[in-house]
Amino acid sequence: MKRVIVGLSGGVDSSVAAYLLKEQGYEVIGLFMKNWHDDSVTISDECPWLDDSNDAMLVADKLGIPFQTVDLSEQYNERIVDYMFDEYQKGRTPNPDVLCNREIKFDVFMKIALDLGADYVATGHYCRKGTLQKDGKEVYQLLAGVDGNKDQSYFLCQLSQEQLSKALFPIGELTKPQVREIATKLDLVTAEKKDSQGLCFIGKVRLPEFLQQKLKPKEGVIVEIPQAIDVYKQETPEFNSEEEKLQYLSRKIEYSITDGKVVGKHQGAHYFTKGQRKGLAVGGTAEPLFVIETDVDDNIIYTGQGKSHPGLLKKALFVNNDELHWIREDLALNVDETMKVKARIRYRQPLQEAILHKVDGGLYVEFEAAQSAITEGQFVAWYLNDELVGSGVIS
């Protein structure tokens, strides 16, 4: 009998995942990860991880499976929290959820599970795993979840073949309403529970408050860049090579304070991210202001009016070699090769038509349509049909 350790988070998805595995005849053990115990940054007096671990325990009890908690807060601090502050300080916007899956759930947690004699680790992600035979070897696929609304394959875009080989995603074939229905039938305490927002596992922490712990407020100016400045009106130059064109399309426009007018003040450029609209507190513009660039060195935020401001839109992005990851290593491109894919630059984004171009230093992703707010530090993931084959950090 194969043993599976389920990461029980105290939510409805992992609860139902545990139930389904038990039904399928696995020996199931529930494990709750405690990743945070700095109460100075949780908001208000609620202690979310305590509630969650309680709920997880009640679910395990109801399902009649063994349950224990593991404290991973030290590793979480080192691998996720420090990395986040570091990225924000550089003016990049990290994605803690993608990282948490790569570094915590499918690494630290997986090692603990395997030490406990588990054959597999299971989570409540809405995605599926496929298996192919290729050159006599098993190749694992990460496939989108059946529920188009809830597909979470993007969050697992950094997993490796080895991690996938030991992973199970029991609810990938179900929709969220079906999952809730099962939980209600079983009378699980988590059946009606709202989906968790906020940092992966830190519980109910809002990002700006969290960042203010380490990144001290520093007043700077908000500059509005008009749509009509010269840099947007330049004629596209002639290119000698495809790579030159891609370099041009993915380039970062350097703004200076003289390109626009000062319209307000902010408390620190590193709290803001490209495409952000909330929190600027500048009124009186015909269309809402969006962040088009942040300059953390000079502590300036550049903004533009409206969703279609040219400062928000770009047709290509670049991923450095050392931040490039293929789940399907067998499909990795060699220099000068291209691949037609569908790609997304954020979790909820509908898939976009794109072409990958491999060059010496990394990989360009060229989109058919201009993309809004391509953000450094975030992940781009690319798919062939419903299979996520690779990803990278936007540089």
Short mmCIF file of C-alpha atoms in Angstrom, two decimals:
data_model
loop_
_atom_site.label_atom_id
_atom_site.label_comp_id
_atom_site.label_asym_id
_atom_site.label_seq_id
_atom_site.Cartn_x
_atom_site.Cartn_y
_atom_site.Cartn_z
CA MET A 1 0.00 0.00 0.00
CA LYS A 2 1.48 3.31 -1.09
CA ARG A 3 1.83 6.01 1.53
CA VAL A 4 0.92 9.62 0.71
CA ILE A 5 1.54 12.62 2.87
CA VAL A 6 -0.93 15.43 2.24
CA GLY A 7 -0.09 19.00 3.05
CA LEU A 8 -3.23 19.84 5.00
CA SER A 9 -3.46 23.62 5.06
CA GLY A 10 -6.77 23.92 6.86
CA GLY A 11 -8.51 24.82 3.61
CA VAL A 12 -11.21 23.00 1.69
CA ASP A 13 -9.03 21.93 -1.26
CA SER A 14 -6.44 19.98 0.71
CA SER A 15 -9.19 18.48 2.89
CA VAL A 16 -10.93 16.99 -0.14
CA ALA A 17 -7.57 15.93 -1.63
CA ALA A 18 -6.93 13.85 1.50
CA TYR A 19 -10.39 12.29 1.31
CA LEU A 20 -10.00 11.34 -2.38
CA LEU A 21 -6.63 9.68 -1.78
CA LYS A 22 -8.09 7.65 1.04
CA GLU A 23 -10.92 6.57 -1.25
CA GLN A 24 -8.33 5.53 -3.84
CA GLY A 25 -6.79 3.15 -1.34
CA TYR A 26 -3.66 5.04 -0.31
CA GLU A 27 -2.40 5.14 3.24
CA VAL A 28 -2.85 8.85 3.97
CA ILE A 29 -1.12 11.00 6.59
CA GLY A 30 -1.98 14.67 7.08
CA LEU A 31 0.81 17.12 7.78
CA PHE A 32 0.30 20.80 8.60
CA MET A 33 3.14 23.20 7.86
CA LYS A 34 3.64 26.04 10.25
CA ASN A 35 5.62 28.66 8.41
CA TRP A 36 5.26 31.80 10.40
CA HIS A 37 5.34 32.78 14.02
CA ASP A 38 6.23 36.42 14.10
CA ASP A 39 3.06 37.80 15.58
CA SER A 40 4.24 41.37 15.22
CA VAL A 41 3.21 41.40 11.56
CA THR A 42 -0.02 39.49 11.57
CA ILE A 43 -2.89 41.87 11.31
CA SER A 44 -5.20 42.38 14.26
CA ASP A 45 -5.37 39.78 17.00
CA GLU A 46 -6.32 36.84 14.91
CA CYS A 47 -3.82 34.04 14.80
CA PRO A 48 -4.52 32.50 11.42
CA TRP A 49 -2.13 29.59 11.56
CA LEU A 50 -3.66 28.43 14.82
CA ASP A 51 -7.16 28.45 13.32
CA ASP A 52 -5.88 26.72 10.21
CA SER A 53 -3.97 24.04 12.06
CA ASN A 54 -7.05 23.42 14.19
CA ASP A 55 -9.22 23.04 11.11
CA ALA A 56 -6.66 20.70 9.56
CA MET A 57 -6.67 18.60 12.72
CA LEU A 58 -10.47 18.39 12.76
CA VAL A 59 -10.47 17.30 9.12
CA ALA A 60 -7.87 14.59 9.75
CA ASP A 61 -9.89 13.42 12.70
CA LYS A 62 -13.07 13.27 10.63
CA LEU A 63 -11.32 11.35 7.85
CA GLY A 64 -9.66 9.05 10.37
CA ILE A 65 -6.09 9.74 9.24
CA PRO A 66 -3.01 10.43 11.39
CA PHE A 67 -2.08 14.08 11.70
CA GLN A 68 0.92 16.08 12.80
CA THR A 69 2.34 19.58 12.38
CA VAL A 70 5.85 20.51 11.29
CA ASP A 71 7.46 23.84 12.01
CA LEU A 72 9.17 25.13 8.87
CA SER A 73 9.26 28.77 9.88
CA GLU A 74 13.04 28.93 9.92
CA GLN A 75 13.38 27.63 6.37
CA TYR A 76 10.48 29.80 5.29
CA ASN A 77 12.17 32.84 6.70
CA GLU A 78 15.45 32.09 5.01
CA ARG A 79 14.15 31.01 1.65
CA ILE A 80 11.03 33.09 1.12
CA VAL A 81 10.94 36.11 3.40
CA ASP A 82 14.56 37.16 2.97
CA TYR A 83 14.30 36.63 -0.77
CA MET A 84 11.20 38.81 -0.91
CA PHE A 85 12.74 41.73 0.92
CA ASP A 86 15.83 41.40 -1.21
CA GLU A 87 13.81 41.49 -4.45
CA TYR A 88 11.68 44.45 -3.31
CA GLN A 89 14.81 46.34 -2.37
CA LYS A 90 16.13 45.82 -5.89
CA GLY A 91 12.88 47.24 -7.23
CA ARG A 92 11.65 43.86 -8.47
CA THR A 93 8.33 42.23 -7.57
CA PRO A 94 8.73 38.64 -6.41
CA ASN A 95 6.06 35.95 -6.45
CA PRO A 96 6.18 34.26 -3.04
CA ASP A 97 3.59 31.62 -3.98
CA VAL A 98 5.61 30.20 -6.87
CA LEU A 99 8.68 30.21 -4.68
CA CYS A 100 6.93 28.66 -1.74
CA ASN A 101 5.95 25.68 -3.88
CA ARG A 102 9.46 25.23 -5.24
CA GLU A 103 11.36 25.82 -2.02
CA ILE A 104 9.02 24.76 0.78
CA LYS A 105 6.17 22.45 -0.21
CA PHE A 106 8.03 20.45 -2.83
CA ASP A 107 11.46 20.65 -1.26
CA VAL A 108 11.75 21.01 2.52
CA PHE A 109 8.29 19.52 3.12
CA MET A 110 8.82 16.78 0.54
CA LYS A 111 12.08 15.72 2.18
CA ILE A 112 10.32 15.43 5.54
CA ALA A 113 7.56 13.37 3.90
CA LEU A 114 10.02 11.02 2.21
CA ASP A 115 11.85 10.61 5.53
CA LEU A 116 8.52 9.53 6.99
CA GLY A 117 8.40 6.77 4.39
CA ALA A 118 6.02 8.47 1.97
CA ASP A 119 5.89 7.41 -1.66
CA TYR A 120 4.20 10.64 -2.67
CA VAL A 121 3.36 14.12 -1.48
CA ALA A 122 -0.08 15.50 -2.33
CA THR A 123 -1.46 19.05 -2.30
CA GLY A 124 -4.81 20.65 -3.00
CA HIS A 125 -3.68 22.40 -6.19
CA TYR A 126 -5.99 22.65 -9.19
CA CYS A 127 -3.68 21.04 -11.72
CA ARG A 128 -2.97 17.57 -13.11
CA LYS A 129 0.05 15.38 -13.66
CA GLY A 130 0.62 13.43 -16.84
CA THR A 131 3.18 10.75 -17.70
CA LEU A 132 4.82 10.06 -21.06
CA GLN A 133 7.28 7.45 -22.24
CA LYS A 134 10.16 9.02 -24.13
CA ASP A 135 13.35 7.23 -25.18
CA GLY A 136 12.53 4.50 -22.68
CA LYS A 137 12.26 7.02 -19.83
CA GLU A 138 9.26 8.30 -17.92
CA VAL A 139 8.67 11.99 -18.45
CA TYR A 140 6.27 13.86 -16.17
CA GLN A 141 3.93 16.57 -17.37
CA LEU A 142 2.37 19.43 -15.43
CA LEU A 143 -1.11 19.95 -16.88
CA ALA A 144 -3.66 22.68 -16.27
CA GLY A 145 -6.51 21.91 -13.89
CA VAL A 146 -9.88 21.03 -15.42
CA ASP A 147 -11.49 24.07 -13.75
CA GLY A 148 -10.46 26.90 -16.06
CA ASN A 149 -11.45 29.38 -13.37
CA LYS A 150 -9.16 27.90 -10.77
CA ASP A 151 -6.26 26.41 -12.76
CA GLN A 152 -3.18 26.74 -10.52
CA SER A 153 -0.52 25.18 -12.73
CA TYR A 154 1.15 28.62 -12.90
CA PHE A 155 2.03 28.46 -9.19
CA LEU A 156 3.90 25.18 -9.81
CA CYS A 157 5.81 26.47 -12.84
CA GLN A 158 9.18 26.03 -11.11
CA LEU A 159 8.85 22.34 -10.25
CA SER A 160 11.39 19.84 -11.55
CA GLN A 161 10.94 16.38 -13.05
CA GLU A 162 12.11 14.90 -9.77
CA GLN A 163 9.60 16.90 -7.72
CA LEU A 164 6.78 16.03 -10.12
CA SER A 165 7.63 12.35 -9.99
CA LYS A 166 6.71 12.33 -6.28
CA ALA A 167 3.72 14.69 -6.49
CA LEU A 168 -0.01 13.95 -6.62
CA PHE A 169 -2.79 16.47 -7.34
CA PRO A 170 -6.02 14.67 -6.45
CA ILE A 171 -8.46 17.52 -7.16
CA GLY A 172 -7.08 18.53 -10.56
CA GLU A 173 -9.92 16.75 -12.34
CA LEU A 174 -12.57 18.58 -10.30
CA THR A 175 -14.04 22.08 -10.29
CA LYS A 176 -14.16 24.21 -7.17
CA PRO A 177 -17.95 23.78 -6.78
CA GLN A 178 -17.52 19.99 -6.97
CA VAL A 179 -14.83 20.15 -4.29
CA ARG A 180 -17.08 22.20 -2.01
CA GLU A 181 -19.93 19.78 -2.63
CA ILE A 182 -17.81 16.81 -1.52
CA ALA A 183 -16.71 18.68 1.59
CA THR A 184 -20.32 19.55 2.43
CA LYS A 185 -21.45 15.94 1.98
CA LEU A 186 -18.69 14.81 4.32
CA ASP A 187 -19.62 17.57 6.73
CA LEU A 188 -16.03 18.82 6.86
CA VAL A 189 -15.42 21.92 8.95
CA THR A 190 -13.65 23.51 5.96
CA ALA A 191 -16.56 23.11 3.51
CA GLU A 192 -17.68 26.75 3.63
CA LYS A 193 -14.28 28.25 4.37
CA LYS A 194 -13.23 31.17 2.19
CA ASP A 195 -10.15 30.78 0.00
CA SER A 196 -7.07 32.14 1.65
CA GLN A 197 -5.65 35.37 0.35
CA GLY A 198 -2.38 36.91 1.38
CA LEU A 199 1.05 35.39 1.48
CA CYS A 200 1.36 31.69 0.96
CA PHE A 201 1.07 30.30 4.45
CA ILE A 202 1.82 33.44 6.39
CA GLY A 203 -1.87 33.74 6.79
CA LYS A 204 -3.68 37.01 6.85
CA VAL A 205 -0.83 39.41 6.28
CA ARG A 206 -1.19 42.29 3.85
CA LEU A 207 1.89 42.91 1.79
CA PRO A 208 2.53 46.64 2.39
CA GLU A 209 2.30 46.23 6.17
CA PHE A 210 4.55 43.23 5.92
CA LEU A 211 7.14 45.07 3.83
CA GLN A 212 7.18 48.04 6.17
CA GLN A 213 8.72 45.78 8.81
CA LYS A 214 12.02 45.79 6.98
CA LEU A 215 11.84 48.40 4.26
CA LYS A 216 11.67 51.73 6.02
CA PRO A 217 9.33 54.38 4.60
CA LYS A 218 11.13 57.08 2.63
CA GLU A 219 9.22 59.95 1.08
CA GLY A 220 9.59 60.49 -2.64
CA VAL A 221 7.65 61.99 -5.53
CA ILE A 222 5.08 60.60 -7.93
CA VAL A 223 5.63 61.80 -11.49
CA GLU A 224 3.00 61.62 -14.21
CA ILE A 225 4.36 60.89 -17.68
CA PRO A 226 2.15 62.16 -20.53
CA GLN A 227 1.34 59.80 -23.41
CA ALA A 228 2.78 62.27 -25.89
CA ILE A 229 6.44 62.32 -24.84
CA ASP A 230 9.05 61.79 -27.56
CA VAL A 231 10.27 58.41 -26.35
CA TYR A 232 6.91 56.88 -27.30
CA LYS A 233 6.87 58.56 -30.70
CA GLN A 234 10.20 57.30 -31.95
CA GLU A 235 10.07 55.45 -35.20
CA THR A 236 11.04 51.82 -34.84
CA PRO A 237 14.69 51.60 -35.92
CA GLU A 238 15.99 49.23 -38.59
CA PHE A 239 17.30 46.00 -37.11
CA ASN A 240 20.22 43.94 -38.37
CA SER A 241 19.06 40.81 -36.58
CA GLU A 242 16.08 39.21 -34.87
CA GLU A 243 17.92 39.51 -31.56
CA GLU A 244 18.38 43.28 -31.99
CA LYS A 245 14.65 43.61 -32.60
CA LEU A 246 13.82 41.56 -29.50
CA GLN A 247 16.25 43.61 -27.44
CA TYR A 248 14.49 46.74 -28.60
CA LEU A 249 10.99 45.37 -27.93
CA SER A 250 11.88 44.23 -24.40
CA ARG A 251 13.96 47.27 -23.47
CA LYS A 252 13.34 49.21 -20.29
CA ILE A 253 12.52 52.85 -20.93
CA GLU A 254 14.52 55.16 -18.68
CA TYR A 255 12.43 58.07 -17.44
CA SER A 256 13.59 61.20 -15.72
CA ILE A 257 11.70 63.61 -13.52
CA THR A 258 11.77 66.22 -16.29
CA ASP A 259 9.74 63.95 -18.62
CA GLY A 260 6.56 64.71 -16.71
CA LYS A 261 5.10 66.60 -13.79
CA VAL A 262 5.15 65.88 -10.08
CA VAL A 263 1.61 65.01 -9.02
CA GLY A 264 2.06 63.66 -5.50
CA LYS A 265 4.21 62.01 -2.87
CA HIS A 266 4.71 58.40 -1.83
CA GLN A 267 6.32 56.63 1.14
CA GLY A 268 8.80 54.44 -0.70
CA ALA A 269 9.19 53.34 -4.32
CA HIS A 270 9.91 49.75 -3.26
CA TYR A 271 6.34 49.35 -1.97
CA PHE A 272 4.95 49.79 -5.48
CA THR A 273 4.82 47.55 -8.49
CA LYS A 274 4.25 48.09 -12.20
CA GLY A 275 0.62 48.24 -13.24
CA GLN A 276 -0.46 49.11 -9.69
CA ARG A 277 -3.38 51.49 -9.41
CA LYS A 278 -4.35 51.44 -5.74
CA GLY A 279 -2.45 53.30 -3.04
CA LEU A 280 -1.23 56.22 -5.13
CA ALA A 281 -3.75 58.61 -3.60
CA VAL A 282 -3.51 61.09 -6.45
CA GLY A 283 -6.85 62.45 -7.63
CA GLY A 284 -8.03 64.86 -10.27
CA THR A 285 -6.86 62.99 -13.37
CA ALA A 286 -9.26 62.26 -16.24
CA GLU A 287 -8.33 58.58 -16.14
CA PRO A 288 -6.89 56.68 -13.16
CA LEU A 289 -3.12 56.69 -12.75
CA PHE A 290 -1.16 53.45 -13.09
CA VAL A 291 2.45 52.86 -12.08
CA ILE A 292 4.50 52.47 -15.26
CA GLU A 293 7.96 52.33 -13.66
CA THR A 294 9.55 52.53 -10.23
CA ASP A 295 13.04 53.89 -9.64
CA VAL A 296 14.20 52.58 -6.27
CA ASP A 297 17.62 54.27 -6.52
CA ASP A 298 16.19 57.77 -6.80
CA ASN A 299 12.93 56.78 -5.02
CA ILE A 300 10.64 58.03 -7.78
CA ILE A 301 7.42 56.48 -9.03
CA TYR A 302 6.49 57.11 -12.66
CA THR A 303 2.81 56.91 -13.53
CA GLY A 304 0.59 57.29 -16.56
CA GLN A 305 -3.12 57.83 -17.13
CA GLY A 306 -5.29 54.95 -18.22
CA LYS A 307 -4.90 51.26 -19.01
CA SER A 308 -3.65 51.86 -22.53
CA HIS A 309 -0.82 54.22 -21.60
CA PRO A 310 2.15 53.33 -23.85
CA GLY A 311 4.41 53.15 -20.78
CA LEU A 312 2.46 50.09 -19.61
CA LEU A 313 2.63 48.10 -22.82
CA LYS A 314 5.42 45.93 -24.18
CA LYS A 315 5.60 43.15 -26.76
CA ALA A 316 8.55 41.16 -25.45
CA LEU A 317 10.41 40.22 -22.29
CA PHE A 318 13.72 38.58 -21.46
CA VAL A 319 14.67 35.77 -19.07
CA ASN A 320 18.31 35.28 -18.07
CA ASN A 321 19.82 31.81 -18.45
CA ASP A 322 20.26 31.37 -14.71
CA GLU A 323 16.57 32.15 -14.11
CA LEU A 324 15.29 29.95 -16.93
CA HIS A 325 13.57 26.69 -16.01
CA TRP A 326 12.22 23.85 -18.14
CA ILE A 327 9.85 21.38 -16.51
CA ARG A 328 10.15 19.44 -19.74
CA GLU A 329 13.93 19.36 -19.97
CA ASP A 330 13.58 17.26 -23.12
CA LEU A 331 11.91 20.22 -24.88
CA ALA A 332 14.47 22.87 -23.85
CA LEU A 333 15.53 25.10 -26.74
CA ASN A 334 19.07 25.44 -28.06
CA VAL A 335 20.52 28.80 -29.13
CA ASP A 336 18.76 30.20 -32.24
CA GLU A 337 15.81 27.83 -31.89
CA THR A 338 12.25 29.14 -31.53
CA MET A 339 9.00 27.65 -30.23
CA LYS A 340 5.41 28.75 -30.65
CA VAL A 341 3.69 28.70 -27.25
CA LYS A 342 0.91 30.19 -25.19
CA ALA A 343 2.23 32.19 -22.25
CA ARG A 344 1.08 34.12 -19.20
CA ILE A 345 2.92 36.67 -17.08
CA ARG A 346 0.61 36.46 -14.05
CA TYR A 347 -1.64 33.94 -12.40
CA ARG A 348 -5.11 34.91 -13.58
CA GLN A 349 -4.11 36.06 -17.04
CA PRO A 350 -5.71 34.30 -20.03
CA LEU A 351 -3.04 32.55 -22.12
CA GLN A 352 -1.43 34.73 -24.79
CA GLU A 353 0.03 33.73 -28.16
CA ALA A 354 3.82 34.03 -28.06
CA ILE A 355 7.07 32.85 -29.60
CA LEU A 356 10.13 31.84 -27.59
CA HIS A 357 13.54 32.77 -29.01
CA LYS A 358 16.63 31.20 -27.42
CA VAL A 359 19.77 33.35 -27.51
CA ASP A 360 23.20 33.06 -25.89
CA GLY A 361 22.36 34.87 -22.67
CA GLY A 362 18.84 33.61 -22.14
CA LEU A 363 15.40 33.51 -23.70
CA TYR A 364 13.12 36.13 -25.24
CA VAL A 365 9.36 35.73 -25.08
CA GLU A 366 7.78 37.70 -27.91
CA PHE A 367 4.02 38.20 -27.65
CA GLU A 368 1.61 38.60 -30.53
CA ALA A 369 -0.25 41.34 -28.64
CA ALA A 370 1.35 43.99 -26.46
CA GLN A 371 1.20 43.00 -22.78
CA SER A 372 0.34 45.30 -19.92
CA ALA A 373 2.68 45.75 -16.95
CA ILE A 374 5.35 43.16 -17.64
CA THR A 375 6.95 43.17 -14.20
CA GLU A 376 10.55 42.31 -13.32
CA GLY A 377 10.85 39.57 -10.74
CA GLN A 378 7.51 37.97 -11.66
CA PHE A 379 7.30 34.64 -13.46
CA VAL A 380 6.44 34.07 -17.08
CA ALA A 381 5.20 30.54 -17.81
CA TRP A 382 4.68 28.95 -21.22
CA TYR A 383 2.38 26.17 -22.33
CA LEU A 384 1.94 23.76 -25.22
CA ASN A 385 -1.83 23.17 -25.27
CA ASP A 386 -2.71 22.56 -21.61
CA GLU A 387 0.79 21.52 -20.54
CA LEU A 388 3.05 23.95 -18.71
CA VAL A 389 6.51 23.18 -20.13
CA GLY A 390 8.72 25.94 -18.74
CA SER A 391 9.00 29.24 -16.91
CA GLY A 392 11.41 31.95 -15.94
CA VAL A 393 11.87 35.12 -13.94
CA ILE A 394 11.23 38.27 -15.96
CA SER A 395 14.47 40.28 -15.98
#
